[in-house]
XYZ file of C-alpha atoms in Angstrom:
549
model
C -0.208 0.238 -0.077
C 1.377 3.696 -0.862
C 1.396 5.613 2.430
C 2.101 9.376 2.565
C 4.849 10.268 4.647
C 5.661 12.939 6.305
C 9.282 14.044 7.754
C 10.423 15.916 10.807
C 13.326 16.060 12.642
C 11.872 15.482 15.821
C 8.737 12.642 16.648
C 7.492 12.068 19.929
C 4.972 9.209 20.398
C 2.872 9.724 23.266
C 1.319 13.501 24.465
C 2.046 12.563 28.159
C 4.187 14.785 30.649
C 7.294 13.768 29.497
C 7.024 14.106 25.544
C 5.067 17.555 26.447
C 7.878 18.702 28.505
C 10.857 17.634 25.907
C 8.853 18.921 23.121
C 8.633 22.297 24.548
C 11.910 22.388 26.008
C 13.509 21.290 22.617
C 11.752 24.177 20.562
C 13.040 26.790 23.407
C 16.556 25.766 23.402
C 16.515 25.650 19.546
C 14.912 29.060 19.077
C 17.751 30.440 21.683
C 20.290 29.393 19.208
C 18.622 30.448 16.226
C 17.850 27.138 15.137
C 14.464 25.580 13.070
C 13.885 22.094 14.253
C 10.653 20.269 13.148
C 9.010 18.743 16.127
C 6.008 16.278 16.000
C 3.667 14.610 18.303
C 1.248 12.060 18.131
C -1.185 10.761 20.417
C -3.473 8.075 20.369
C -6.211 9.537 22.504
C -9.419 11.410 20.795
C -7.667 14.841 22.418
C -4.839 15.740 24.297
C -5.266 14.789 28.360
C -8.196 12.122 27.375
C -5.939 8.966 28.122
C -3.940 10.753 31.208
C -4.765 9.767 34.674
C -3.039 9.992 37.748
C -2.924 10.211 41.486
C -2.086 12.940 40.921
C 0.271 15.068 43.520
C 2.730 16.919 41.200
C 6.524 17.836 42.734
C 7.028 21.189 40.671
C 10.628 20.853 40.233
C 10.934 19.593 36.663
C 8.104 22.426 35.905
C 10.142 25.249 37.402
C 12.761 24.330 35.432
C 10.993 24.008 32.239
C 8.678 27.349 32.841
C 9.547 29.434 35.726
C 6.365 31.603 34.996
C 4.053 28.276 34.856
C 1.299 30.097 37.114
C 1.241 33.363 34.819
C 0.506 31.161 32.017
C -2.275 29.675 33.382
C -1.346 25.971 34.687
C -4.235 24.270 36.458
C -3.665 23.747 39.822
C -6.542 22.383 42.244
C -4.859 22.335 45.634
C -1.537 24.245 47.018
C -1.966 23.479 50.695
C -1.053 19.883 50.865
C -1.247 18.767 54.522
C -0.648 14.927 54.716
C -2.529 12.094 56.968
C -1.308 8.402 56.926
C -3.754 5.797 57.953
C -3.619 2.159 58.874
C -7.206 0.577 58.341
C -8.815 -2.406 59.796
C -12.249 -3.538 58.096
C -14.006 -1.351 60.534
C -11.494 1.565 62.156
C -8.426 3.491 61.545
C -5.197 4.404 63.272
C -3.182 7.527 62.175
C 0.287 7.215 61.983
C 2.245 9.445 64.505
C 4.707 9.519 62.246
C 4.837 10.641 58.168
C 8.090 9.167 56.327
C 9.784 12.028 54.918
C 9.786 11.149 51.315
C 5.677 10.910 51.842
C 5.613 14.841 53.048
C 3.709 16.751 50.197
C 4.740 20.183 51.605
C 5.631 22.196 48.585
C 3.566 20.029 45.852
C 0.202 20.582 44.411
C -2.534 18.379 43.549
C -3.790 18.596 39.837
C -5.506 16.926 37.056
C -3.287 15.337 34.942
C -5.778 15.254 32.097
C -5.873 18.919 32.556
C -2.381 19.264 33.226
C -1.333 17.515 29.760
C -4.118 19.669 27.724
C -2.558 22.971 28.857
C 1.055 21.608 28.103
C -0.237 20.931 24.952
C -1.585 24.637 24.700
C 1.927 25.835 25.692
C 4.020 23.510 23.014
C 1.802 24.631 20.147
C 2.454 27.649 21.080
C 6.141 27.603 20.645
C 5.575 25.620 17.528
C 5.405 22.432 17.762
C 3.116 19.869 15.674
C 0.604 17.952 17.519
C -1.637 15.451 16.207
C -4.394 13.933 18.598
C -6.316 10.562 17.306
C -3.276 9.250 15.465
C -1.709 5.628 17.056
C 1.419 5.012 16.632
C 1.249 1.351 15.588
C 4.293 0.390 14.526
C 8.017 1.361 14.343
C 10.099 1.628 11.682
C 13.578 1.254 10.893
C 16.304 1.443 8.472
C 17.402 -1.094 5.644
C 19.572 -2.590 8.150
C 16.584 -2.910 10.207
C 18.828 -1.575 13.296
C 18.267 2.073 13.729
C 14.769 3.184 14.370
C 13.695 6.215 11.747
C 9.819 6.839 12.787
C 6.450 5.104 13.298
C 3.808 4.297 11.092
C 0.380 5.232 12.701
C -2.707 2.924 12.630
C -4.934 2.511 9.521
C -8.811 3.952 9.929
C -11.953 2.774 8.508
C -11.077 -1.029 8.815
C -14.011 -3.515 10.003
C -13.807 -6.413 11.644
C -12.611 -8.754 9.369
C -10.439 -6.312 8.283
C -11.806 -4.989 5.205
C -11.763 -1.532 3.839
C -15.030 0.578 5.002
C -16.070 3.277 3.140
C -14.152 5.542 5.401
C -11.196 3.883 5.100
C -7.779 6.216 5.621
C -4.321 4.510 5.349
C -1.586 5.026 8.335
C 0.996 7.517 7.873
C 4.566 7.101 7.828
C 6.245 9.431 10.154
C 9.793 9.751 9.955
C 12.546 11.686 12.030
C 16.073 11.958 12.616
C 15.304 11.200 16.044
C 12.110 9.317 17.534
C 11.429 9.622 21.192
C 9.132 7.009 22.639
C 6.869 8.181 26.057
C 3.736 5.838 25.519
C 3.083 5.421 29.059
C 3.802 2.172 31.263
C 3.711 -0.956 28.715
C 3.785 0.754 25.692
C 3.099 -1.799 22.608
C 5.919 -0.215 20.838
C 8.638 -0.240 22.995
C 7.574 -3.582 23.437
C 8.167 -4.349 20.099
C 11.841 -2.095 20.066
C 12.644 -4.014 23.194
C 12.416 -7.574 21.705
C 13.910 -6.349 18.358
C 16.544 -4.290 19.879
C 17.263 -5.938 23.158
C 16.867 -2.661 25.292
C 15.675 -4.924 28.543
C 18.477 -7.459 28.117
C 20.298 -7.631 31.379
C 17.491 -5.795 33.439
C 15.031 -7.114 35.712
C 11.478 -7.295 34.297
C 9.370 -4.290 34.136
C 6.396 -5.023 36.978
C 3.651 -2.816 37.520
C 0.495 -1.505 39.688
C -2.747 -0.891 38.394
C -4.934 1.970 40.128
C -8.672 2.306 39.757
C -9.712 6.209 40.161
C -12.624 8.578 41.057
C -12.947 12.303 40.662
C -16.453 12.470 43.277
C -18.056 15.504 44.467
C -18.802 15.579 48.232
C -21.549 17.824 49.764
C -20.462 20.925 51.687
C -20.848 19.673 54.584
C -18.328 16.631 54.157
C -16.028 16.517 57.026
C -13.153 16.260 54.931
C -13.372 19.906 53.731
C -12.673 21.052 56.772
C -10.022 18.797 57.908
C -6.687 19.271 58.920
C -5.763 16.979 55.988
C -6.001 17.875 52.404
C -4.102 14.430 51.439
C -4.879 11.311 52.730
C -2.973 7.875 51.991
C -4.098 4.756 53.594
C -2.412 0.730 53.665
C -4.050 -2.050 55.067
C -7.752 -2.669 54.475
C -9.238 -3.999 51.994
C -5.928 -5.696 50.707
C -4.637 -6.729 53.853
C -0.441 -6.756 54.871
C 0.376 -9.546 52.279
C -0.708 -7.953 48.967
C 1.088 -4.639 48.312
C -1.241 -1.327 47.516
C -3.384 1.319 49.276
C -5.588 3.774 48.802
C -5.527 7.858 48.362
C -7.880 10.810 48.932
C -7.033 14.243 47.586
C -8.639 17.445 47.584
C -9.225 18.936 44.703
C -11.768 22.365 43.601
C -15.177 22.861 43.527
C -16.078 20.389 46.170
C -14.584 17.639 44.698
C -12.062 14.844 46.075
C -9.737 12.087 43.718
C -10.229 8.740 45.313
C -8.387 5.893 44.527
C -6.778 2.437 45.077
C -3.441 0.874 43.921
C -3.046 -2.878 43.784
C 0.309 -4.258 42.746
C 0.329 -6.615 40.013
C 2.647 -9.171 41.761
C -0.362 -10.141 43.859
C -0.605 -14.338 44.487
C -4.366 -14.712 45.062
C -6.098 -15.334 41.505
C -9.564 -14.618 42.810
C -8.318 -11.003 44.058
C -10.295 -8.453 41.932
C -8.533 -4.660 41.949
C -12.176 -3.064 41.567
C -14.127 -4.808 44.224
C -11.135 -4.130 46.151
C -11.783 -0.760 45.339
C -15.031 -0.625 46.212
C -14.613 -1.989 49.984
C -12.366 0.904 50.076
C -15.056 3.150 49.255
C -17.191 1.236 51.582
C -15.022 1.986 54.570
C -16.162 4.047 57.605
C -13.381 6.430 57.049
C -13.802 7.064 53.538
C -17.368 6.302 53.324
C -18.348 9.477 55.676
C -16.068 11.873 53.641
C -18.039 10.426 50.181
C -21.272 10.117 51.938
C -24.388 11.672 49.713
C -21.587 12.382 47.021
C -21.884 11.359 43.489
C -19.394 9.806 40.656
C -18.438 12.720 38.121
C -15.530 10.378 36.421
C -13.714 7.061 36.724
C -10.678 5.417 35.142
C -8.036 2.751 35.212
C -4.310 2.870 34.656
C -1.249 1.115 35.625
C 2.017 2.554 36.860
C 5.767 0.981 36.148
C 6.653 0.652 39.695
C 9.785 -1.292 39.446
C 12.407 1.613 38.963
C 16.015 1.874 38.813
C 16.889 -1.981 38.184
C 14.254 -2.176 35.741
C 15.023 0.954 33.434
C 15.916 -0.552 30.340
C 18.615 0.827 27.900
C 17.769 4.629 27.219
C 19.101 5.219 23.888
C 19.118 2.919 20.166
C 20.471 4.427 17.058
C 17.439 7.038 16.312
C 15.178 6.922 19.334
C 15.060 7.691 23.051
C 12.695 6.314 25.855
C 11.377 8.319 28.743
C 8.906 8.600 31.830
C 7.149 6.059 32.688
C 7.827 3.465 29.138
C 11.136 3.900 30.939
C 10.494 3.018 34.633
C 11.030 6.413 35.694
C 7.752 6.669 38.220
C 9.110 7.323 41.642
C 7.192 4.390 43.657
C 8.591 5.665 47.366
C 7.176 8.949 46.805
C 4.100 7.935 44.935
C 5.159 10.393 42.133
C 6.110 10.255 38.477
C 5.067 13.095 36.877
C 8.134 15.609 37.541
C 10.680 12.659 36.545
C 8.766 11.909 33.639
C 8.793 15.881 32.564
C 12.491 16.124 33.687
C 13.490 13.084 31.273
C 11.521 14.889 28.428
C 13.657 17.985 29.433
C 17.160 15.661 29.200
C 16.215 13.682 25.965
C 15.571 17.215 24.097
C 19.081 18.577 25.149
C 20.876 15.259 24.168
C 18.780 15.826 20.731
C 19.943 19.173 19.982
C 23.287 18.359 20.068
C 23.041 15.144 18.264
C 20.867 16.468 15.685
C 23.908 19.360 15.399
C 26.236 17.310 14.865
C 24.680 14.792 12.481
C 24.565 11.854 14.537
C 21.961 10.293 16.177
C 23.313 6.846 16.751
C 23.149 5.353 19.757
C 26.407 6.695 20.717
C 25.896 9.973 20.583
C 22.188 9.612 22.002
C 23.773 7.557 24.838
C 24.674 11.333 26.292
C 21.255 11.211 27.399
C 21.688 8.613 29.652
C 24.526 10.170 31.391
C 22.777 13.613 31.898
C 19.915 11.209 33.597
C 22.315 9.779 35.834
C 24.029 13.002 36.739
C 20.428 14.451 37.276
C 18.191 14.373 40.448
C 16.276 11.569 38.641
C 18.883 9.602 39.448
C 19.618 10.116 42.857
C 15.811 9.891 43.641
C 15.323 6.441 42.175
C 18.556 5.012 43.807
C 17.188 5.610 47.164
C 14.267 4.147 46.270
C 15.701 1.184 44.322
C 14.679 -1.755 46.461
C 11.422 0.214 48.139
C 8.767 -1.381 45.471
C 10.398 -4.681 46.328
C 10.023 -4.300 50.293
C 6.756 -3.441 50.091
C 6.073 -7.093 48.344
C 7.224 -8.810 51.555
C 4.964 -10.208 53.851
C 3.911 -9.473 56.857
C 5.990 -7.738 60.052
C 8.865 -8.283 57.344
C 7.435 -5.678 54.853
C 8.534 -3.404 57.945
C 11.781 -4.698 59.009
C 12.948 -4.588 55.424
C 11.674 -0.776 54.800
C 13.101 0.019 58.258
C 16.430 -1.181 57.278
C 16.345 0.339 53.825
C 15.351 3.644 55.247
C 18.478 3.656 57.562
C 20.866 2.435 54.850
C 19.624 5.028 51.901
C 17.630 2.237 50.197
C 20.004 -1.115 50.055
C 18.423 -3.041 53.165
C 19.752 -6.037 53.664
C 19.719 -7.056 50.076
C 20.796 -5.569 47.336
C 19.838 -5.760 44.518
C 16.432 -7.275 45.617
C 14.878 -9.600 43.022
C 11.953 -8.825 41.765
C 9.480 -11.818 40.002
C 7.858 -11.266 36.521
C 4.321 -10.181 37.382
C 2.928 -12.788 35.139
C 4.570 -15.653 37.403
C 3.243 -14.609 40.627
C -0.211 -16.105 40.818
C -0.802 -19.187 43.198
C -3.101 -22.057 42.097
C -4.667 -24.046 44.909
C -8.034 -23.833 46.363
C -10.655 -20.991 44.953
C -12.766 -19.412 47.238
C -15.944 -18.043 46.051
C -15.211 -14.383 44.742
C -17.566 -11.671 46.975
C -19.058 -8.985 45.159
C -19.962 -5.953 47.012
C -23.156 -5.409 47.261
C -25.830 -2.236 47.442
C -24.492 -0.018 43.866
C -26.585 2.953 43.534
C -25.305 3.668 40.205
C -24.609 7.197 42.030
C -21.975 6.964 44.008
C -21.243 2.651 44.046
C -20.767 1.758 40.258
C -20.465 -1.707 38.976
C -17.960 -2.064 35.926
C -20.231 -1.227 33.533
C -21.008 2.082 34.847
C -17.641 2.761 35.781
C -16.952 2.360 32.062
C -19.593 4.605 30.759
C -18.295 7.402 33.716
C -14.821 6.844 31.916
C -16.469 8.296 28.716
C -15.050 5.165 26.930
C -16.146 4.719 23.344
C -14.384 2.828 20.483
C -15.842 2.364 16.893
C -17.442 -0.928 17.303
C -16.790 -2.412 13.665
C -12.958 -2.430 14.210
C -10.441 -5.591 13.997
C -10.249 -6.475 17.950
C -7.362 -5.081 19.508
C -6.823 -7.722 21.782
C -4.993 -10.968 20.569
C -5.069 -13.782 21.952
C -2.696 -16.258 20.278
C -4.202 -19.585 21.847
C -7.861 -19.522 22.805
C -7.755 -22.816 23.463
C -5.115 -21.951 26.775
C -8.000 -20.099 28.145
C -10.686 -22.576 28.453
C -8.077 -25.043 29.511
C -4.799 -24.396 31.483
C -6.095 -20.967 32.636
C -9.324 -21.888 33.656
C -8.096 -24.923 35.500
C -5.541 -23.343 37.502
C -6.244 -20.101 38.391
C -10.145 -19.691 37.107
C -9.278 -17.581 34.407
C -8.204 -14.499 36.154
C -8.510 -12.088 33.478
C -12.222 -11.884 33.838
C -11.530 -10.208 37.451
C -8.070 -8.442 36.927
C -9.892 -6.206 34.101
C -11.159 -3.199 35.365
C -13.228 -2.712 32.316
C -14.958 -6.203 32.389
C -13.461 -7.179 28.704
C -13.480 -10.618 29.450
C -16.209 -12.918 30.534
C -16.098 -16.834 30.412
C -19.320 -18.484 29.184
C -20.456 -21.565 29.162
C -22.405 -22.601 25.778
C -24.406 -25.615 24.993
C -23.148 -29.175 25.573
C -20.664 -27.202 28.793
C -17.942 -25.684 26.914
C -16.197 -22.711 27.744
C -15.406 -20.136 25.927
C -13.745 -16.410 26.439
C -16.110 -13.444 25.022
C -14.005 -10.359 24.689
C -15.757 -6.816 24.609
C -12.764 -4.791 23.403
C -15.288 -1.711 23.213
C -14.731 -1.607 27.118
C -11.025 -1.308 27.147
C -10.072 1.078 29.393
C -6.132 1.256 28.192
C -4.394 -0.027 31.461
C -3.168 -2.997 29.784
C -3.566 -4.874 32.862
C -4.535 -7.916 30.894
C -1.158 -8.353 29.059
C 0.509 -7.750 32.572
C -0.895 -10.138 34.499
C -2.173 -12.802 32.209
C -0.223 -15.686 33.894
C 0.256 -17.306 30.405
C 1.586 -14.122 28.320
C -1.509 -14.917 26.167
C -2.807 -11.910 25.971
C -1.194 -9.005 23.683
C -2.510 -5.487 23.964
C -2.137 -3.244 20.697
C -3.384 -0.252 19.607
C -7.174 0.079 18.458
C -7.806 2.875 15.929
C -6.780 5.891 16.776
C -9.177 8.169 18.353
C -10.661 5.760 20.776
C -10.350 4.899 24.612
C -11.497 6.761 27.362
C -12.277 10.176 27.705
C -10.838 11.802 30.861
C -10.805 15.368 31.717
C -10.716 15.952 35.515
C -9.058 13.182 36.576
């Protein structure tokens, strides 16, 4: 097929904070040097910010470096007075910790809506001359004839039906060619997976590991006790996950009598019957949270995975013609529960490296390798090094968790073993006795939502008549080995109810997929114990439509 080719100096894939900050910084630096550099950003969402979901507490250090006058430029901030409370929850009670660990202090940070923040950054990027194309999904990395240098990305075809045939609305994808391509797809990107397989960027690293977060923005009554509480930020642990499963809850105060409520579940959990969405509902029913949100209503819901592996899972950051930034490169600081600032800084350091490399006409891995040097010399490395074993410590069971965390605290992150082992998330489920899963009852469709209503509140839409973007190479595994061993955990760990095991006439099972429900969190590809699910980009413009989360 003959495809249109568009050429740029630099192509950024994904319009998250890393790539938006990188593109802005690159254009500013080029303008200061009197150089004209063509920069392009593509984003699979229909609009910038529509797929951006986060906690989100922002450490503004990178933003200040990028744009000291960010307030004057209208940066959307929900709350500036951050006062922390950390609570251990039992099934019916809570205990506030008298001591908040230093890395959890949020003084000087802001509560933001990441979707609003990214949309605002995009307006700044366009003002400095960055070309931004939302609704275009990168589906394939392009290489030179030798197959070793990345030369760009191909966007997905539009107007293809379920059978792979062209509809009357067919539009072929475009080949976007660039001297340097920057991959900032977020956690578990499909393109970085492809590049990693071809060029070995994850070789010698510990496996990338993740957490799944379910989050809502809730409008609460003016009489809610949280609006006059001494805290604006709550973090919880214990119930509902217990001490043997990594994760915890958060609740942040926003403008207009709104709160951001979420639960994070580490995907190294062992119980095949565990269902993150049901655990989130249990958190909402806990007295501490229920008192805050009583008589409220959900305005928006979403789900997303977080790249939680940190320093020891970070891939090779540069190859011939390409760099990797932000969550794609495991730069979230799981100890501080923050990754926006590290993502932005990585994009800015990538921009500085690119400007020098393009100026010299050398975009080899050796020339672009200066990016890793810059990362290692920055505060990104300092933060991630201090947290290098933190996620592993949280995965310990019972009291061992706190002993290990204490040892890391007094040894600057080393602990008893350095590096601590990181198991692959897909390998941690334990087969055995299956207790019947319990579902939270009394869902009212307003404050307490079932999964499908949650999908509605995420604004998720896909073109129904398109090829399924969830690829299952061996469907027989689903109804035999996976069912027999783990009772098909995809039907539970997916927060969008995409997967359903049904029994047909004659007693044979069949895995039914509803890809139009997909929230693009990619939990399925990460946690599937047989690695039998491959997430690929659906038609550009589909997926969630976040605006305030």
